[in-house]
PDB file of C-alpha atoms in Angstrom:
ATOM      1  CA  UNK A 216      -0.008  -0.014  -0.017  1.00 46.00           C
ATOM      2  CA  UNK A 217       1.165   3.580  -0.687  1.00 47.00           C
ATOM      3  CA  UNK A 218       1.482   5.626   2.475  1.00 49.00           C
ATOM      4  CA  UNK A 219       2.646   9.152   3.277  1.00 49.00           C
ATOM      5  CA  UNK A 220       6.053   7.646   4.022  1.00 49.00           C
ATOM      6  CA  UNK A 221       6.238   5.645   0.812  1.00 50.00           C
ATOM      7  CA  UNK A 222       5.246   2.056  -0.140  1.00 46.00           C
ATOM      8  CA  UNK A 223       4.866  -0.501   2.617  1.00 51.00           C
ATOM      9  CA  UNK A 224       3.573  -4.091   2.677  1.00 51.00           C
ATOM     10  CA  UNK A 225      -0.158  -4.460   3.335  1.00 53.00           C
ATOM     11  CA  UNK A 226       0.134  -6.703   6.400  1.00 54.00           C
ATOM     12  CA  UNK A 227      -3.445  -7.928   6.388  1.00 59.00           C
ATOM     13  CA  UNK A 228      -3.421  -8.809   2.714  1.00 62.00           C
ATOM     14  CA  UNK A 229      -0.040 -10.457   3.045  1.00 58.00           C
ATOM     15  CA  UNK A 230      -1.343 -12.586   5.917  1.00 63.00           C
ATOM     16  CA  UNK A 231      -4.191 -13.741   3.754  1.00 64.00           C
ATOM     17  CA  UNK A 232      -1.813 -14.717   0.927  1.00 65.00           C
ATOM     18  CA  UNK A 233       0.332 -16.700   3.374  1.00 62.00           C
ATOM     19  CA  UNK A 234      -2.792 -18.468   4.655  1.00 70.00           C
ATOM     20  CA  UNK A 235      -3.755 -19.312   1.091  1.00 69.00           C
ATOM     21  CA  UNK A 236      -0.259 -20.768   0.496  1.00 63.00           C
ATOM     22  CA  UNK A 237      -0.612 -23.015   3.592  1.00 65.00           C
ATOM     23  CA  UNK A 238      -4.166 -24.044   2.713  1.00 65.00           C
ATOM     24  CA  UNK A 239      -3.455 -24.600  -1.007  1.00 66.00           C
ATOM     25  CA  UNK A 240      -6.465 -22.663  -2.250  1.00 67.00           C
ATOM     26  CA  UNK A 241      -7.579 -19.063  -2.708  1.00 76.00           C
ATOM     27  CA  UNK A 242     -10.433 -18.024  -0.432  1.00 74.00           C
ATOM     28  CA  UNK A 243     -13.506 -16.149  -1.630  1.00 79.00           C
ATOM     29  CA  UNK A 244     -12.300 -12.999   0.070  1.00 79.00           C
ATOM     30  CA  UNK A 245      -9.419 -12.902  -2.384  1.00 81.00           C
ATOM     31  CA  UNK A 246     -11.458 -13.657  -5.444  1.00 86.00           C
ATOM     32  CA  UNK A 247     -11.159 -10.143  -6.967  1.00 88.00           C
ATOM     33  CA  UNK A 248      -7.417 -10.060  -6.269  1.00 84.00           C
ATOM     34  CA  UNK A 249      -7.085 -13.599  -7.737  1.00 88.00           C
ATOM     35  CA  UNK A 250      -8.782 -12.634 -10.966  1.00 91.00           C
ATOM     36  CA  UNK A 251      -6.576  -9.587 -11.386  1.00 91.00           C
ATOM     37  CA  UNK A 252      -3.454 -11.648 -10.680  1.00 90.00           C
ATOM     38  CA  UNK A 253      -4.337 -14.161 -13.389  1.00 92.00           C
ATOM     39  CA  UNK A 254      -5.088 -11.403 -15.859  1.00 94.00           C
ATOM     40  CA  UNK A 255      -1.729  -9.736 -15.278  1.00 93.00           C
ATOM     41  CA  UNK A 256       0.156 -13.005 -15.360  1.00 94.00           C
ATOM     42  CA  UNK A 257      -1.232 -13.687 -18.854  1.00 94.00           C
ATOM     43  CA  UNK A 258      -0.893 -10.068 -19.901  1.00 94.00           C
ATOM     44  CA  UNK A 259       2.759  -9.744 -18.998  1.00 94.00           C
ATOM     45  CA  UNK A 260       3.804 -13.289 -19.970  1.00 95.00           C
ATOM     46  CA  UNK A 261       6.799 -12.903 -22.325  1.00 94.00           C
ATOM     47  CA  UNK A 262       6.478 -16.475 -23.777  1.00 96.00           C
ATOM     48  CA  UNK A 263       3.785 -16.803 -26.398  1.00 94.00           C
ATOM     49  CA  UNK A 264       4.127 -20.628 -26.394  1.00 95.00           C
ATOM     50  CA  UNK A 265       2.514 -20.971 -22.942  1.00 97.00           C
ATOM     51  CA  UNK A 266      -1.227 -21.942 -23.082  1.00 96.00           C
ATOM     52  CA  UNK A 267      -3.610 -19.595 -21.293  1.00 95.00           C
ATOM     53  CA  UNK A 268      -4.979 -22.144 -18.854  1.00 94.00           C
ATOM     54  CA  UNK A 269      -4.874 -22.381 -15.098  1.00 92.00           C
ATOM     55  CA  UNK A 270      -2.536 -25.311 -15.030  1.00 94.00           C
ATOM     56  CA  UNK A 271       0.024 -23.172 -16.935  1.00 97.00           C
ATOM     57  CA  UNK A 272      -0.221 -20.149 -14.592  1.00 96.00           C
ATOM     58  CA  UNK A 273       2.899 -21.430 -12.911  1.00 97.00           C
ATOM     59  CA  UNK A 274       4.792 -21.442 -16.200  1.00 98.00           C
ATOM     60  CA  UNK A 275       3.612 -17.913 -17.023  1.00 97.00           C
ATOM     61  CA  UNK A 276       4.803 -16.675 -13.615  1.00 97.00           C
ATOM     62  CA  UNK A 277       8.212 -18.315 -13.832  1.00 97.00           C
ATOM     63  CA  UNK A 278       9.168 -16.802 -17.182  1.00 97.00           C
ATOM     64  CA  UNK A 279       8.519 -13.259 -15.820  1.00 95.00           C
ATOM     65  CA  UNK A 280      11.406 -12.048 -13.620  1.00 92.00           C
ATOM     66  CA  UNK A 281       9.126  -9.404 -12.051  1.00 91.00           C
ATOM     67  CA  UNK A 282       6.819 -12.007 -10.442  1.00 93.00           C
ATOM     68  CA  UNK A 283       7.438 -12.395  -6.713  1.00 91.00           C
ATOM     69  CA  UNK A 284       8.467 -15.798  -5.246  1.00 92.00           C
ATOM     70  CA  UNK A 285       5.403 -15.508  -2.958  1.00 91.00           C
ATOM     71  CA  UNK A 286       3.174 -15.725  -6.139  1.00 92.00           C
ATOM     72  CA  UNK A 287       5.151 -18.745  -7.380  1.00 95.00           C
ATOM     73  CA  UNK A 288       4.756 -20.441  -4.024  1.00 92.00           C
ATOM     74  CA  UNK A 289       1.026 -19.763  -4.024  1.00 91.00           C
ATOM     75  CA  UNK A 290       0.637 -21.171  -7.548  1.00 94.00           C
ATOM     76  CA  UNK A 291       2.606 -24.289  -6.626  1.00 94.00           C
ATOM     77  CA  UNK A 292       0.323 -24.893  -3.668  1.00 90.00           C
ATOM     78  CA  UNK A 293      -2.870 -24.290  -5.673  1.00 89.00           C
ATOM     79  CA  UNK A 294      -1.727 -26.218  -8.754  1.00 93.00           C
ATOM     80  CA  UNK A 295       0.915 -28.765  -7.563  1.00 93.00           C
ATOM     81  CA  UNK A 296       0.569 -30.847 -10.743  1.00 96.00           C
ATOM     82  CA  UNK A 297       1.710 -27.870 -12.881  1.00 96.00           C
ATOM     83  CA  UNK A 298       5.363 -28.546 -11.926  1.00 97.00           C
ATOM     84  CA  UNK A 299       5.133 -31.865 -13.788  1.00 98.00           C
ATOM     85  CA  UNK A 300       3.709 -30.436 -17.025  1.00 97.00           C
ATOM     86  CA  UNK A 301       5.964 -29.369 -19.903  1.00 98.00           C
ATOM     87  CA  UNK A 302       4.998 -26.617 -22.370  1.00 98.00           C
ATOM     88  CA  UNK A 303       3.240 -28.349 -25.277  1.00 97.00           C
ATOM     89  CA  UNK A 304       5.463 -28.705 -28.346  1.00 95.00           C
ATOM     90  CA  UNK A 305       8.530 -27.473 -26.425  1.00 96.00           C
ATOM     91  CA  UNK A 306      10.465 -30.798 -26.483  1.00 95.00           C
ATOM     92  CA  UNK A 307      10.453 -31.093 -22.734  1.00 96.00           C
ATOM     93  CA  UNK A 308      10.524 -27.563 -21.241  1.00 98.00           C
ATOM     94  CA  UNK A 309       9.293 -28.071 -17.689  1.00 98.00           C
ATOM     95  CA  UNK A 310       8.723 -25.244 -15.114  1.00 98.00           C
ATOM     96  CA  UNK A 311      12.149 -26.009 -13.598  1.00 98.00           C
ATOM     97  CA  UNK A 312      13.820 -25.272 -16.915  1.00 98.00           C
ATOM     98  CA  UNK A 313      11.871 -22.001 -17.181  1.00 98.00           C
ATOM     99  CA  UNK A 314      12.960 -21.046 -13.654  1.00 98.00           C
ATOM    100  CA  UNK A 315      16.604 -21.694 -14.476  1.00 97.00           C
ATOM    101  CA  UNK A 316      16.646 -19.565 -17.708  1.00 97.00           C
ATOM    102  CA  UNK A 317      14.704 -16.582 -16.239  1.00 96.00           C
ATOM    103  CA  UNK A 318      16.490 -13.706 -14.524  1.00 91.00           C
ATOM    104  CA  UNK A 319      16.277 -13.833 -10.760  1.00 90.00           C
ATOM    105  CA  UNK A 320      13.670 -11.813  -9.004  1.00 90.00           C
ATOM    106  CA  UNK A 321      14.921  -8.653  -7.318  1.00 82.00           C
ATOM    107  CA  UNK A 322      12.745  -7.725  -4.322  1.00 79.00           C
ATOM    108  CA  UNK A 323      11.796  -4.137  -3.676  1.00 71.00           C
ATOM    109  CA  UNK A 324      13.039  -2.465  -0.471  1.00 69.00           C
ATOM    110  CA  UNK A 325       9.652  -2.586   1.216  1.00 67.00           C
ATOM    111  CA  UNK A 326       8.786  -6.259   0.453  1.00 73.00           C
ATOM    112  CA  UNK A 327       8.663  -9.109   2.963  1.00 71.00           C
ATOM    113  CA  UNK A 328      11.497 -11.478   1.960  1.00 73.00           C
ATOM    114  CA  UNK A 329      10.834 -15.108   1.063  1.00 77.00           C
ATOM    115  CA  UNK A 330      13.451 -17.446   2.535  1.00 75.00           C
ATOM    116  CA  UNK A 331      12.877 -20.010  -0.215  1.00 83.00           C
ATOM    117  CA  UNK A 332      14.154 -19.469  -3.757  1.00 91.00           C
ATOM    118  CA  UNK A 333      12.117 -20.157  -6.866  1.00 96.00           C
ATOM    119  CA  UNK A 334      14.362 -22.935  -8.323  1.00 97.00           C
ATOM    120  CA  UNK A 335      14.256 -24.905  -5.078  1.00 96.00           C
ATOM    121  CA  UNK A 336      10.485 -24.570  -4.795  1.00 96.00           C
ATOM    122  CA  UNK A 337       9.900 -25.769  -8.388  1.00 98.00           C
ATOM    123  CA  UNK A 338      12.487 -28.545  -8.163  1.00 97.00           C
ATOM    124  CA  UNK A 339      10.785 -29.909  -5.033  1.00 97.00           C
ATOM    125  CA  UNK A 340       7.504 -29.928  -6.938  1.00 96.00           C
ATOM    126  CA  UNK A 341       8.920 -32.345  -9.531  1.00 97.00           C
ATOM    127  CA  UNK A 342      12.328 -33.751  -8.615  1.00 97.00           C
ATOM    128  CA  UNK A 343      12.657 -35.838 -11.830  1.00 97.00           C
ATOM    129  CA  UNK A 344      13.044 -32.615 -13.830  1.00 98.00           C
ATOM    130  CA  UNK A 345      16.470 -32.042 -12.362  1.00 97.00           C
ATOM    131  CA  UNK A 346      17.851 -34.737 -14.640  1.00 97.00           C
ATOM    132  CA  UNK A 347      15.640 -33.975 -17.632  1.00 97.00           C
ATOM    133  CA  UNK A 348      17.329 -32.076 -20.490  1.00 97.00           C
ATOM    134  CA  UNK A 349      15.796 -29.256 -22.457  1.00 97.00           C
ATOM    135  CA  UNK A 350      17.647 -28.055 -25.574  1.00 95.00           C
ATOM    136  CA  UNK A 351      20.188 -30.729 -24.594  1.00 95.00           C
ATOM    137  CA  UNK A 352      20.855 -28.928 -21.262  1.00 96.00           C
ATOM    138  CA  UNK A 353      20.300 -29.992 -17.710  1.00 97.00           C
ATOM    139  CA  UNK A 354      18.583 -27.468 -15.415  1.00 98.00           C
ATOM    140  CA  UNK A 355      21.886 -26.991 -13.611  1.00 97.00           C
ATOM    141  CA  UNK A 356      23.655 -26.029 -16.826  1.00 97.00           C
ATOM    142  CA  UNK A 357      20.836 -23.616 -17.758  1.00 97.00           C
ATOM    143  CA  UNK A 358      21.143 -22.030 -14.374  1.00 96.00           C
ATOM    144  CA  UNK A 359      24.925 -21.620 -14.725  1.00 94.00           C
ATOM    145  CA  UNK A 360      24.522 -20.125 -18.222  1.00 92.00           C
ATOM    146  CA  UNK A 361      22.177 -17.583 -16.620  1.00 90.00           C
ATOM    147  CA  UNK A 362      24.770 -16.812 -13.882  1.00 87.00           C
ATOM    148  CA  UNK A 363      22.541 -17.849 -11.035  1.00 91.00           C
ATOM    149  CA  UNK A 364      23.882 -17.517  -7.542  1.00 90.00           C
ATOM    150  CA  UNK A 365      24.946 -20.508  -5.424  1.00 94.00           C
ATOM    151  CA  UNK A 366      21.973 -20.062  -3.115  1.00 93.00           C
ATOM    152  CA  UNK A 367      19.686 -20.657  -6.075  1.00 95.00           C
ATOM    153  CA  UNK A 368      21.623 -23.653  -7.453  1.00 94.00           C
ATOM    154  CA  UNK A 369      22.454 -25.348  -4.186  1.00 96.00           C
ATOM    155  CA  UNK A 370      19.391 -27.559  -4.043  1.00 96.00           C
ATOM    156  CA  UNK A 371      19.941 -28.853  -7.603  1.00 96.00           C
ATOM    157  CA  UNK A 372      23.506 -29.860  -6.715  1.00 96.00           C
ATOM    158  CA  UNK A 373      22.834 -31.342  -3.273  1.00 94.00           C
ATOM    159  CA  UNK A 374      19.680 -33.235  -4.258  1.00 95.00           C
ATOM    160  CA  UNK A 375      21.084 -34.566  -7.539  1.00 94.00           C
ATOM    161  CA  UNK A 376      24.890 -34.556  -7.185  1.00 93.00           C
ATOM    162  CA  UNK A 377      25.188 -36.764 -10.281  1.00 94.00           C
ATOM    163  CA  UNK A 378      24.556 -33.667 -12.380  1.00 94.00           C
ATOM    164  CA  UNK A 379      27.971 -32.360 -11.407  1.00 94.00           C
ATOM    165  CA  UNK A 380      29.580 -35.179 -13.403  1.00 92.00           C
ATOM    166  CA  UNK A 381      27.498 -34.539 -16.552  1.00 94.00           C
ATOM    167  CA  UNK A 382      29.417 -32.301 -19.060  1.00 94.00           C
ATOM    168  CA  UNK A 383      27.671 -29.305 -20.504  1.00 94.00           C
ATOM    169  CA  UNK A 384      26.668 -30.191 -24.064  1.00 91.00           C
ATOM    170  CA  UNK A 385      28.364 -27.396 -26.099  1.00 91.00           C
ATOM    171  CA  UNK A 386      31.622 -26.871 -24.184  1.00 92.00           C
ATOM    172  CA  UNK A 387      31.996 -30.406 -22.732  1.00 93.00           C
ATOM    173  CA  UNK A 388      32.874 -28.660 -19.400  1.00 93.00           C
ATOM    174  CA  UNK A 389      31.815 -29.912 -16.037  1.00 93.00           C
ATOM    175  CA  UNK A 390      29.618 -27.569 -13.973  1.00 94.00           C
ATOM    176  CA  UNK A 391      32.442 -25.874 -12.048  1.00 92.00           C
ATOM    177  CA  UNK A 392      34.413 -25.251 -15.293  1.00 93.00           C
ATOM    178  CA  UNK A 393      31.284 -23.980 -17.110  1.00 93.00           C
ATOM    179  CA  UNK A 394      30.646 -21.533 -14.227  1.00 92.00           C
ATOM    180  CA  UNK A 395      34.179 -20.207 -14.501  1.00 90.00           C
ATOM    181  CA  UNK A 396      33.962 -19.404 -18.218  1.00 87.00           C
ATOM    182  CA  UNK A 397      34.078 -15.633 -18.788  1.00 74.00           C
ATOM    183  CA  UNK A 398      30.932 -14.338 -20.524  1.00 75.00           C
ATOM    184  CA  UNK A 399      30.851 -10.750 -21.787  1.00 79.00           C
ATOM    185  CA  UNK A 400      27.790  -8.901 -20.570  1.00 81.00           C
ATOM    186  CA  UNK A 401      25.117  -8.276 -23.197  1.00 82.00           C
ATOM    187  CA  UNK A 402      23.124  -5.070 -23.409  1.00 84.00           C
ATOM    188  CA  UNK A 403      20.199  -6.787 -21.744  1.00 80.00           C
ATOM    189  CA  UNK A 404      22.375  -7.956 -18.865  1.00 83.00           C
ATOM    190  CA  UNK A 405      23.844  -4.464 -18.380  1.00 87.00           C
ATOM    191  CA  UNK A 406      20.372  -3.097 -18.300  1.00 86.00           C
ATOM    192  CA  UNK A 407      19.374  -5.771 -15.772  1.00 85.00           C
ATOM    193  CA  UNK A 408      22.279  -4.741 -13.489  1.00 89.00           C
ATOM    194  CA  UNK A 409      21.121  -1.129 -13.749  1.00 91.00           C
ATOM    195  CA  UNK A 410      17.600  -2.154 -12.808  1.00 88.00           C
ATOM    196  CA  UNK A 411      18.928  -4.101  -9.791  1.00 88.00           C
ATOM    197  CA  UNK A 412      20.911  -1.117  -8.644  1.00 92.00           C
ATOM    198  CA  UNK A 413      17.817   1.131  -9.013  1.00 90.00           C
ATOM    199  CA  UNK A 414      15.688  -1.307  -6.970  1.00 85.00           C
ATOM    200  CA  UNK A 415      18.267  -1.589  -4.273  1.00 86.00           C
ATOM    201  CA  UNK A 416      18.717   2.147  -3.746  1.00 87.00           C
ATOM    202  CA  UNK A 417      15.041   3.036  -4.441  1.00 85.00           C
ATOM    203  CA  UNK A 418      13.621   4.883  -7.484  1.00 83.00           C
ATOM    204  CA  UNK A 419      13.655   8.269  -5.756  1.00 86.00           C
ATOM    205  CA  UNK A 420      17.345   8.052  -4.766  1.00 89.00           C
ATOM    206  CA  UNK A 421      18.140   6.788  -8.250  1.00 91.00           C
ATOM    207  CA  UNK A 422      16.474   9.773  -9.957  1.00 91.00           C
ATOM    208  CA  UNK A 423      18.372  12.197  -7.761  1.00 91.00           C
ATOM    209  CA  UNK A 424      21.748  10.464  -8.285  1.00 93.00           C
ATOM    210  CA  UNK A 425      24.314  12.000 -10.575  1.00 93.00           C
ATOM    211  CA  UNK A 426      25.731   9.951 -13.502  1.00 91.00           C
ATOM    212  CA  UNK A 427      28.858   9.258 -11.412  1.00 93.00           C
ATOM    213  CA  UNK A 428      26.759   8.089  -8.465  1.00 93.00           C
ATOM    214  CA  UNK A 429      24.701   5.809 -10.743  1.00 93.00           C
ATOM    215  CA  UNK A 430      27.921   4.265 -12.053  1.00 93.00           C
ATOM    216  CA  UNK A 431      28.992   3.660  -8.501  1.00 94.00           C
ATOM    217  CA  UNK A 432      25.662   1.956  -7.631  1.00 93.00           C
ATOM    218  CA  UNK A 433      25.916  -0.302 -10.691  1.00 93.00           C
ATOM    219  CA  UNK A 434      29.587  -1.110  -9.922  1.00 93.00           C
ATOM    220  CA  UNK A 435      28.553  -2.398  -6.487  1.00 93.00           C
ATOM    221  CA  UNK A 436      25.991  -4.702  -8.090  1.00 90.00           C
ATOM    222  CA  UNK A 437      28.609  -6.016 -10.531  1.00 90.00           C
ATOM    223  CA  UNK A 438      31.152  -6.558  -7.769  1.00 91.00           C
ATOM    224  CA  UNK A 439      28.637  -8.540  -5.789  1.00 89.00           C
ATOM    225  CA  UNK A 440      27.596 -10.530  -8.897  1.00 87.00           C
ATOM    226  CA  UNK A 441      31.193 -11.441  -9.834  1.00 88.00           C
ATOM    227  CA  UNK A 442      32.062 -12.362  -6.228  1.00 90.00           C
ATOM    228  CA  UNK A 443      29.002 -14.636  -6.327  1.00 88.00           C
ATOM    229  CA  UNK A 444      30.336 -16.387  -9.447  1.00 89.00           C
ATOM    230  CA  UNK A 445      33.669 -17.040  -7.810  1.00 90.00           C
ATOM    231  CA  UNK A 446      31.992 -18.411  -4.718  1.00 91.00           C
ATOM    232  CA  UNK A 447      29.787 -20.617  -6.907  1.00 92.00           C
ATOM    233  CA  UNK A 448      32.826 -22.073  -8.720  1.00 92.00           C
ATOM    234  CA  UNK A 449      34.275 -23.013  -5.335  1.00 93.00           C
ATOM    235  CA  UNK A 450      31.074 -24.625  -4.035  1.00 94.00           C
ATOM    236  CA  UNK A 451      30.569 -26.608  -7.258  1.00 93.00           C
ATOM    237  CA  UNK A 452      34.126 -27.951  -7.160  1.00 91.00           C
ATOM    238  CA  UNK A 453      34.015 -28.617  -3.463  1.00 91.00           C
ATOM    239  CA  UNK A 454      30.980 -30.893  -3.977  1.00 90.00           C
ATOM    240  CA  UNK A 455      32.937 -33.131  -6.378  1.00 85.00           C
ATOM    241  CA  UNK A 456      36.721 -32.548  -6.171  1.00 84.00           C
ATOM    242  CA  UNK A 457      37.372 -35.855  -7.968  1.00 82.00           C
ATOM    243  CA  UNK A 458      36.562 -34.136 -11.234  1.00 78.00           C
ATOM    244  CA  UNK A 459      39.877 -32.300 -11.114  1.00 75.00           C
ATOM    245  CA  UNK A 460      42.023 -35.476 -11.062  1.00 62.00           C
TER     246      UNK A 460
END
């Protein structure tokens, strides 16, 4: 809700959403909100290949990096079977693959954090998908190619450690090697880092920042991102050091 001191979470509505997640269904009191949510999930869905049906709401939410993990968790509870359904005609694109190729959600300063990450939530919904390839890539390889953080990939590695010994299809690298490969940032990625910096400092602060200050804000995001990559390489190698010998 928008208050005189800026945006703040609506505690009563948030409590109702959490209750809906625990119960696995949306109560009548949320019917108007639920209908709006479904409309905007379809409206803002960037993938045209996803059918506009309730059992594909999860897919639609996962391919949009602006959808909160709370919404993903709600959809998984309301439609648990959706995690097991691939997009028709996609040659095996399951929700887990979508989660791995979509940019990570960046929470707004006023939001309640969700301790669970989207990849873990979806993987638990259909564990078999962790070893299913899409476009000849395991979910772990897709996540690495998208420069996901270790906290996001940890469940994939620890629940299916065999994936560490499967080489990536194009480079023939193991996961830790594939993570270490330098990838020049595309224009879209640079724009994403800028959006992350803007969300972290707040839109008002961003607008008032000088060009030099904006560069500094983005540099901090980049430093954090690259430190995360280095840490991820270490964690991947630590889980299977025999791959070095």
